[in-house]
CSV table of C-alpha atoms in Angstrom, one decimal:
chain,number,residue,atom,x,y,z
A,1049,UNK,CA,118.3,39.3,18.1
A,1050,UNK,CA,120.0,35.9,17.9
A,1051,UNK,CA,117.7,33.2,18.6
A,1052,UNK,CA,120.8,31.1,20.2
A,1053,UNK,CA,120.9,30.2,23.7
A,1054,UNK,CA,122.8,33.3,25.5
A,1055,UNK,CA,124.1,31.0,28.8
A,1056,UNK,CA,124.8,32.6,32.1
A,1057,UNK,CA,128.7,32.2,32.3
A,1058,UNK,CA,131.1,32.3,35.1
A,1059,UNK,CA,133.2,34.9,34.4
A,1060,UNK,CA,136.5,35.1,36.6
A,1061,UNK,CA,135.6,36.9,39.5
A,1062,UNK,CA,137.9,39.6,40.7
A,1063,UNK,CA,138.1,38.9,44.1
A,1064,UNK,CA,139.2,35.3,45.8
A,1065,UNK,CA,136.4,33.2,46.4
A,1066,UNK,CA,136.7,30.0,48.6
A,1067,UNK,CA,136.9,26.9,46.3
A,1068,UNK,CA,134.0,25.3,47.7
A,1069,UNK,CA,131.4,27.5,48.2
A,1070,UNK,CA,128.1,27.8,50.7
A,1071,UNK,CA,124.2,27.1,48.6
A,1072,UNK,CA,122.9,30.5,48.2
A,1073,UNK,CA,119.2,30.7,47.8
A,1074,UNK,CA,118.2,34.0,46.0
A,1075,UNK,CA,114.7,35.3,46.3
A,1076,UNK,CA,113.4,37.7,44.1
A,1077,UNK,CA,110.1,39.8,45.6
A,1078,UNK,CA,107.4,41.6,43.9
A,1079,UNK,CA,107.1,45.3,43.0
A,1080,UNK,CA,106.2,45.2,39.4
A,1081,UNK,CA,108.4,47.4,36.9
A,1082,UNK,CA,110.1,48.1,40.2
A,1083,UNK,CA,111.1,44.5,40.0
A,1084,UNK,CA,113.7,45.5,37.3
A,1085,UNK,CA,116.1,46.2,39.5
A,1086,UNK,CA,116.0,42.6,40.1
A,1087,UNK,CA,118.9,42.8,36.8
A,1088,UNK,CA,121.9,44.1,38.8
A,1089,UNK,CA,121.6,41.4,41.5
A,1090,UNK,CA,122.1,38.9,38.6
A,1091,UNK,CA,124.1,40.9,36.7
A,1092,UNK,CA,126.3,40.7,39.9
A,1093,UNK,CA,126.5,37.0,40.3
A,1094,UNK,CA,127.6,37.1,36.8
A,1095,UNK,CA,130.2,39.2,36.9
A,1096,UNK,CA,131.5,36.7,40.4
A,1097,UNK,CA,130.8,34.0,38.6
A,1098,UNK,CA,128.7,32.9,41.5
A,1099,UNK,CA,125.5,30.4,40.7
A,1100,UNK,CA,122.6,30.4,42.9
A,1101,UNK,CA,121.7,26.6,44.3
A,1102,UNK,CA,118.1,27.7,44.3
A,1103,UNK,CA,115.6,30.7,43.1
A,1104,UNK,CA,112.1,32.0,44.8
A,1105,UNK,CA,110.1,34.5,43.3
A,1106,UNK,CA,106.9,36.2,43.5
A,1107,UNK,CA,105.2,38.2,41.0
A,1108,UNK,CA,107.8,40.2,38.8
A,1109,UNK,CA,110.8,38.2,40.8
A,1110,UNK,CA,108.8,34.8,39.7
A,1111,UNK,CA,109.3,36.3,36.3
A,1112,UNK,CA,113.1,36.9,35.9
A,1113,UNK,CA,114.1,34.5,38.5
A,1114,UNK,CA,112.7,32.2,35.9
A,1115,UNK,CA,113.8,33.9,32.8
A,1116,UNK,CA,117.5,33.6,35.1
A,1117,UNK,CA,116.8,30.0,36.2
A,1118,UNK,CA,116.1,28.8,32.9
A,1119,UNK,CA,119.8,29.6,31.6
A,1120,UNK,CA,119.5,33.2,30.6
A,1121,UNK,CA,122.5,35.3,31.7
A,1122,UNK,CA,121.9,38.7,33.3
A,1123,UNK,CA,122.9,40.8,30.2
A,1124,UNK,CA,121.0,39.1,28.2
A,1125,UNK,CA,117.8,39.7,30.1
A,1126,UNK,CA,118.4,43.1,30.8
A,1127,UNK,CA,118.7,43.5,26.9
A,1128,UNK,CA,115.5,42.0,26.3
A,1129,UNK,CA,114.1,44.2,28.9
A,1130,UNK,CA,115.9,47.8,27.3
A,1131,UNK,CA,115.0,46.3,24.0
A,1132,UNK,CA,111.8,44.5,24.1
A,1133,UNK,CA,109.8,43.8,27.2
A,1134,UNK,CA,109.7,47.4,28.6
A,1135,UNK,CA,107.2,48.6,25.1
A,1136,UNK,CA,105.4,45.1,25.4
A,1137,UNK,CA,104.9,45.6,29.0
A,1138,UNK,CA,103.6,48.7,28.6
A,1139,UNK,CA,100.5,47.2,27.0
A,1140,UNK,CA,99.3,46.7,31.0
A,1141,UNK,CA,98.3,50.6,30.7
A,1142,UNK,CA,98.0,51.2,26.9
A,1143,UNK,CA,95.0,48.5,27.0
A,1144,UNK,CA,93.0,49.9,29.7
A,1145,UNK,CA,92.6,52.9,27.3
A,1146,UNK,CA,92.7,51.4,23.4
A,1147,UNK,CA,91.0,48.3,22.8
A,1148,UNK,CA,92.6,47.9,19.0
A,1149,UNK,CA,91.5,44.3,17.6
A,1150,UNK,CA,95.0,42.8,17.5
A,1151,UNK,CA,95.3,42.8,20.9
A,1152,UNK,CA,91.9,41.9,22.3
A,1153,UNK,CA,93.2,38.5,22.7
A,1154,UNK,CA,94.4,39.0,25.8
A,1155,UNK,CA,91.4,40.6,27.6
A,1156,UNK,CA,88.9,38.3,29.2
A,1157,UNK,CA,85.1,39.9,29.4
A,1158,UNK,CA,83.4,39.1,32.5
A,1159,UNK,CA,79.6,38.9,32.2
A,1160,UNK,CA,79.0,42.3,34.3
A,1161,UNK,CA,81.1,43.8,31.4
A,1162,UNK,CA,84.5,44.5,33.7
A,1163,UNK,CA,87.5,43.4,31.5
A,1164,UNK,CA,90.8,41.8,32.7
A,1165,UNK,CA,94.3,41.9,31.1
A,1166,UNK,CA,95.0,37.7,30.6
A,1167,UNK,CA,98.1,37.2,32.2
A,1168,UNK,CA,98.8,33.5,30.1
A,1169,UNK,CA,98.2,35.6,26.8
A,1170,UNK,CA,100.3,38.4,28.3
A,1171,UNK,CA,103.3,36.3,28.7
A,1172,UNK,CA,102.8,34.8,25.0
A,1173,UNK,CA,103.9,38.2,24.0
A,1174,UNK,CA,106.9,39.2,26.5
A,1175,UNK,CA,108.4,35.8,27.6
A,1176,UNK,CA,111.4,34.9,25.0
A,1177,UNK,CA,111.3,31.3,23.3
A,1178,UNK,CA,114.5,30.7,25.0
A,1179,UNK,CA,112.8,30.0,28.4
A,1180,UNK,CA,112.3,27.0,29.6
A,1181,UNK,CA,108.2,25.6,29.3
A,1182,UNK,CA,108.7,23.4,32.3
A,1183,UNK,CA,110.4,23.5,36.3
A,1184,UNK,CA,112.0,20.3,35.1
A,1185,UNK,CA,113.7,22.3,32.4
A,1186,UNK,CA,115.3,24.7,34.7
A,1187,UNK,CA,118.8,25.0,35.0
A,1188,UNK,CA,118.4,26.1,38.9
A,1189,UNK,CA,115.8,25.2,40.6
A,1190,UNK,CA,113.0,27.5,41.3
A,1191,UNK,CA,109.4,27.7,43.5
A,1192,UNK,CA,107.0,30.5,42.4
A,1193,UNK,CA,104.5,31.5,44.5
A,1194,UNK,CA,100.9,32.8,44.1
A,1195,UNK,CA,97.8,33.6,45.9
A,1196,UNK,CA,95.0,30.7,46.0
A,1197,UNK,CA,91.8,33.0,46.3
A,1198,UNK,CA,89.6,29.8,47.1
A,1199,UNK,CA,92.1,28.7,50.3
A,1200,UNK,CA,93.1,32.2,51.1
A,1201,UNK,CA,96.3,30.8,51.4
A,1202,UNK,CA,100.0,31.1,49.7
A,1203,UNK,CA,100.1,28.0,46.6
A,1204,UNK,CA,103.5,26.9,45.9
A,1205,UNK,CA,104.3,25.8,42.6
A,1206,UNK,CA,108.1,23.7,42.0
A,1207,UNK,CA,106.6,21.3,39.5
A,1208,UNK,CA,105.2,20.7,36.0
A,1209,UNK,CA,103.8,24.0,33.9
A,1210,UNK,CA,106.2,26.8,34.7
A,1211,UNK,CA,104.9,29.8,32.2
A,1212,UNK,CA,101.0,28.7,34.3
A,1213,UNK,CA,102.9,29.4,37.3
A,1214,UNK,CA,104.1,32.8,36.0
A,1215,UNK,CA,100.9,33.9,35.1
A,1216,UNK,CA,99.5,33.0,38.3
A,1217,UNK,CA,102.2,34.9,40.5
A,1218,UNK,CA,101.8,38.4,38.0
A,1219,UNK,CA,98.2,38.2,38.0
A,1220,UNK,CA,97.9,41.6,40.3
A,1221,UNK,CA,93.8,41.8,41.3
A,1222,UNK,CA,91.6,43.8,39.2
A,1223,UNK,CA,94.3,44.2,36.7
A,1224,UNK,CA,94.8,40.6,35.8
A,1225,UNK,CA,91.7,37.6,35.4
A,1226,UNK,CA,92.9,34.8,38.1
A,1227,UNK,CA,94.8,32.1,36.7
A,1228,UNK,CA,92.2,28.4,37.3
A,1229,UNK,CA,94.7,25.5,37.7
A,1230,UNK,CA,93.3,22.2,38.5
A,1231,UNK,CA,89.9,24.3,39.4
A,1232,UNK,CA,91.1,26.8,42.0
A,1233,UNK,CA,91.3,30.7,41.0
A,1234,UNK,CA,94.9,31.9,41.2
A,1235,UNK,CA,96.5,35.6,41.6
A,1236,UNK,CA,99.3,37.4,42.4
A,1237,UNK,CA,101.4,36.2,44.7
A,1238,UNK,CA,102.5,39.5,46.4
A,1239,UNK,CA,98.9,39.2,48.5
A,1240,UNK,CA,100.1,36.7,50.6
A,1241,UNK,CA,104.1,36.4,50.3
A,1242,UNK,CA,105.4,38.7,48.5
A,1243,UNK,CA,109.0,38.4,49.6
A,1244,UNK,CA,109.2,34.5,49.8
A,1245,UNK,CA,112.3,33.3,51.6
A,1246,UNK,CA,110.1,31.4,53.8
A,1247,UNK,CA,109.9,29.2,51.0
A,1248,UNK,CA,113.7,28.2,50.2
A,1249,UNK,CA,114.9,24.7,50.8
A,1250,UNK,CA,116.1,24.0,54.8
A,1251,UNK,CA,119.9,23.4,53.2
A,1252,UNK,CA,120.2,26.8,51.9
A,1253,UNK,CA,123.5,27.9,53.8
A,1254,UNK,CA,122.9,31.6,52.7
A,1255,UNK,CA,119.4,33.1,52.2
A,1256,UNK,CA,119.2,36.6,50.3
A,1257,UNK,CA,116.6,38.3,49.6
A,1258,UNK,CA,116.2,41.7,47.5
A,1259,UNK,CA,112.9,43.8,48.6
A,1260,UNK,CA,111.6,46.2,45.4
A,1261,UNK,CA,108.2,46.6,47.0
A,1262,UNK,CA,109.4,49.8,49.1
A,1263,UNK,CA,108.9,53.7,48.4
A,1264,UNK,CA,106.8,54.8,45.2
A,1265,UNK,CA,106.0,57.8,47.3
A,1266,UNK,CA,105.8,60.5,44.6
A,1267,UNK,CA,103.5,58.6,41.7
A,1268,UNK,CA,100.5,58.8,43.1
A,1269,UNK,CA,99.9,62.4,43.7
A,1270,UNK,CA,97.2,65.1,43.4
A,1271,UNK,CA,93.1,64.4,44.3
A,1272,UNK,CA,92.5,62.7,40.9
A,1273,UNK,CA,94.7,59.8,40.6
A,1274,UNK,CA,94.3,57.1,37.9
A,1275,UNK,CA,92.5,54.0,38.8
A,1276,UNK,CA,95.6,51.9,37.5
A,1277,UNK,CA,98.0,54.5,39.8
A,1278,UNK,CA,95.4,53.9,43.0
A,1279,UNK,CA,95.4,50.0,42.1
A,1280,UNK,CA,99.1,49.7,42.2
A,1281,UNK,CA,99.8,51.5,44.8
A,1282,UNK,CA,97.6,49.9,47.3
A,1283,UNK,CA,99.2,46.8,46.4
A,1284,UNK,CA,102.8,48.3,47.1
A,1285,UNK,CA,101.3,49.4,50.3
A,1286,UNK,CA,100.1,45.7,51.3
A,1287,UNK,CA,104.0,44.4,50.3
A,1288,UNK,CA,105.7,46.1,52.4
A,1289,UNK,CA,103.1,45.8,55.3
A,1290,UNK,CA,103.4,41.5,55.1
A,1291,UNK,CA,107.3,42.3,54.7
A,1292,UNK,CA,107.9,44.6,57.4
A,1293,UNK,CA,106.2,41.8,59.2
A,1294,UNK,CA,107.9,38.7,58.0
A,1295,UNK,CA,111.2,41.0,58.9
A,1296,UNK,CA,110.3,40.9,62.5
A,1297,UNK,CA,110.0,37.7,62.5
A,1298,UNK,CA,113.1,36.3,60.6
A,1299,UNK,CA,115.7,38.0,58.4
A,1300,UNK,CA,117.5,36.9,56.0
A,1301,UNK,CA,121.2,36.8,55.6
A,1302,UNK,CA,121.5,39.1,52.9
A,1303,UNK,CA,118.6,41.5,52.5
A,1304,UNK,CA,118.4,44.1,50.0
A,1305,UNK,CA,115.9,46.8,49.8
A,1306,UNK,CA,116.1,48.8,46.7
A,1307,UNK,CA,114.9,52.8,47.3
A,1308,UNK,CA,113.0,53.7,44.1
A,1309,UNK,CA,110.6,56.5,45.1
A,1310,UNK,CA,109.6,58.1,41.8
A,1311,UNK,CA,108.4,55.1,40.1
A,1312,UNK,CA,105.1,53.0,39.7
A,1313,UNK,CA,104.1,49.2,39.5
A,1314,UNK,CA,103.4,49.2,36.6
A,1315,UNK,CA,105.7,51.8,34.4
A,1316,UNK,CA,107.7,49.0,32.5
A,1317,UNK,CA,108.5,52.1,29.7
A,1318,UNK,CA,110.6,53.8,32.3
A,1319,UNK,CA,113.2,50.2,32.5
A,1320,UNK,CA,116.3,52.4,31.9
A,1321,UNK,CA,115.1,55.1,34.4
A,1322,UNK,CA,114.2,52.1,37.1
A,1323,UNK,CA,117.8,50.7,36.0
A,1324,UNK,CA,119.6,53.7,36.2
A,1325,UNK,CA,117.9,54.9,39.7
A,1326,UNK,CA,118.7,51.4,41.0
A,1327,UNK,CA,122.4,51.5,40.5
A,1328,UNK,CA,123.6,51.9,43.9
A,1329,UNK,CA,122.3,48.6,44.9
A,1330,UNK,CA,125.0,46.2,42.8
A,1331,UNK,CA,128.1,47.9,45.0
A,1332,UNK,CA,125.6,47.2,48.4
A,1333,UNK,CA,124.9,43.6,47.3
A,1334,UNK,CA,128.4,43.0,46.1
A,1335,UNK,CA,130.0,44.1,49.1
A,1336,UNK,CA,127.0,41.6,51.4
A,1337,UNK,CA,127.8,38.9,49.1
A,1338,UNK,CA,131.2,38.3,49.6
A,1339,UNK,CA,131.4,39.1,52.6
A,1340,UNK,CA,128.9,36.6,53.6
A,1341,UNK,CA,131.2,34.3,51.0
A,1342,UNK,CA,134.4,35.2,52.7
A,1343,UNK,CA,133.1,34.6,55.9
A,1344,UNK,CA,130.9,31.4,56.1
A,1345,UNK,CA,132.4,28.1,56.7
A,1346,UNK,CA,131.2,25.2,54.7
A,1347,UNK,CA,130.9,22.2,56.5
């Protein structure tokens, strides 16, 4: 694969766009391999040649908002995804059961003898060298969130060590050994927020939000599920709960929720099924999009 920078471009759009367009602020939410279908939402703004102003994520969202932010286009990433990350990912589940000495490196023993993936090491392996190390690199701006276990509380990261970040928003409990920056215990960010529009700027014109956290009602079936299968799924359960909620509360302009029923957290070797199933949703959030584009007067 070329090592060259592959740019998201702004390709011609097919439909009339106002010439000054509203900031959109896209937030990306957490569902694990669900999160895939995170692709045709960029591959969308792509194809309108629309650029986000500003990029939340939590969890799988933190991780291709970023890979998005940081200047990679939307084909691009779902290439690495078809090609690449979906077999590397995979290692989530392989490792529970084959502990080969090449990739012990990213387990962490615990003295009562309970091992956790690493979620830094992890990302050594999937992340591409084309992605930016910093927030200040970014080419959109981005805020990652993740869970500080000593506060109980969400932690906000916008600044300094962006791949840290990362590894603190996908660090799912019991899966993952908490991420310790500057001494607190960090994990997944889906405990707390796991749909974080909350956390946009307060000049976002447009707010959109795309919800994979939904469904996965036929994985976990029969009286002996896997402890991996019962892990992830309880933590699909908790997402949706805190979003139904936040929902009440406020909604965003554009919200998406993707329908994905037959598929886990955490089967990244399934990307073209996840892809393929999540389809429909690049007409939906086409058709919100510019309508909302159409429609909204920029002052």
């Amino acid at each position: 694969m070329s090592e060259k920078l592959p740019v998201i471009t702004t390709a011609a759009p097919l439909v009339r766009l106002p010439e000054k367009l509203p900031r959109i602020g896209l937030t990306l939410g957490g569902g694990g391999a669900r999160g895939l279908a995170h692709i045709h939402v960029l591959e969308v703004l792509d194809e309108l040649g629309v650029r986000p102003s500003f990029i939340t994520g939590s969890s799988i969202g933190a991780l291709l908002g970023a890979a998005y932010a940081s200047g990679l286009s939307a084909a691009y990433i779902r290439s690495l995804v078809e090609e690449t990350l979906s077999a590397r990912f995979d290692l989530i589940t392989q490792l529970f059961t084959a502990r080969t000495p090449p990739l012990q490196k990213i387990f962490n023993v615990f003295p009562m003898r309970s091992a956790l993936l690493d979620p830094a090491a992890l990302l050594e392996l999937i992340l591409p060298k084309q992605m930016a190390t910093t927030f200040e690199e970014l080419q959109i701006p981005m805020r990652i969130v993740a869970t500080d276990l000593s506060a109980r509380d969400v932690q906000v990261f916008a600044h300094g060590d962006l791949r840290q970040a990362i590894a603190a928003s996908i660090a799912i409990p019991a899966l993952f050994s908490p991420v310790v920056i500057d001494g607190r215990p960090m994990a997944d960010g889906g405990i707390v927020d796991p749909l974080p529009y909350g956390v946009l700027p307060d000049d976002i014109d447009i707010v959109t939000a795309i919800d994979v956290s939904g469904g996965a009602r036929n994985v976990v079936v029969g009286p002996r599920p896997s402890m991996v299968s019962v892990l992830t799924q309880s933590v699909l359960i908790l997402q949706k709960t805190l979003i139904d909620e936040r929902l009440q509360q406020t909604r965003p302009d554009i919200y998406i929720e993707v329908p994905l029923d037959d598929f886990g957290g955490l089967q990244f070797h399934k990307a073209k099924g996840i892809l393929a199933a999540a389809e429909p949703i690049r007409e939906e959030f086409r058709t919100k999009l510019l309508r909302v584009l159409t429609s909204h007067k920029v002052s």
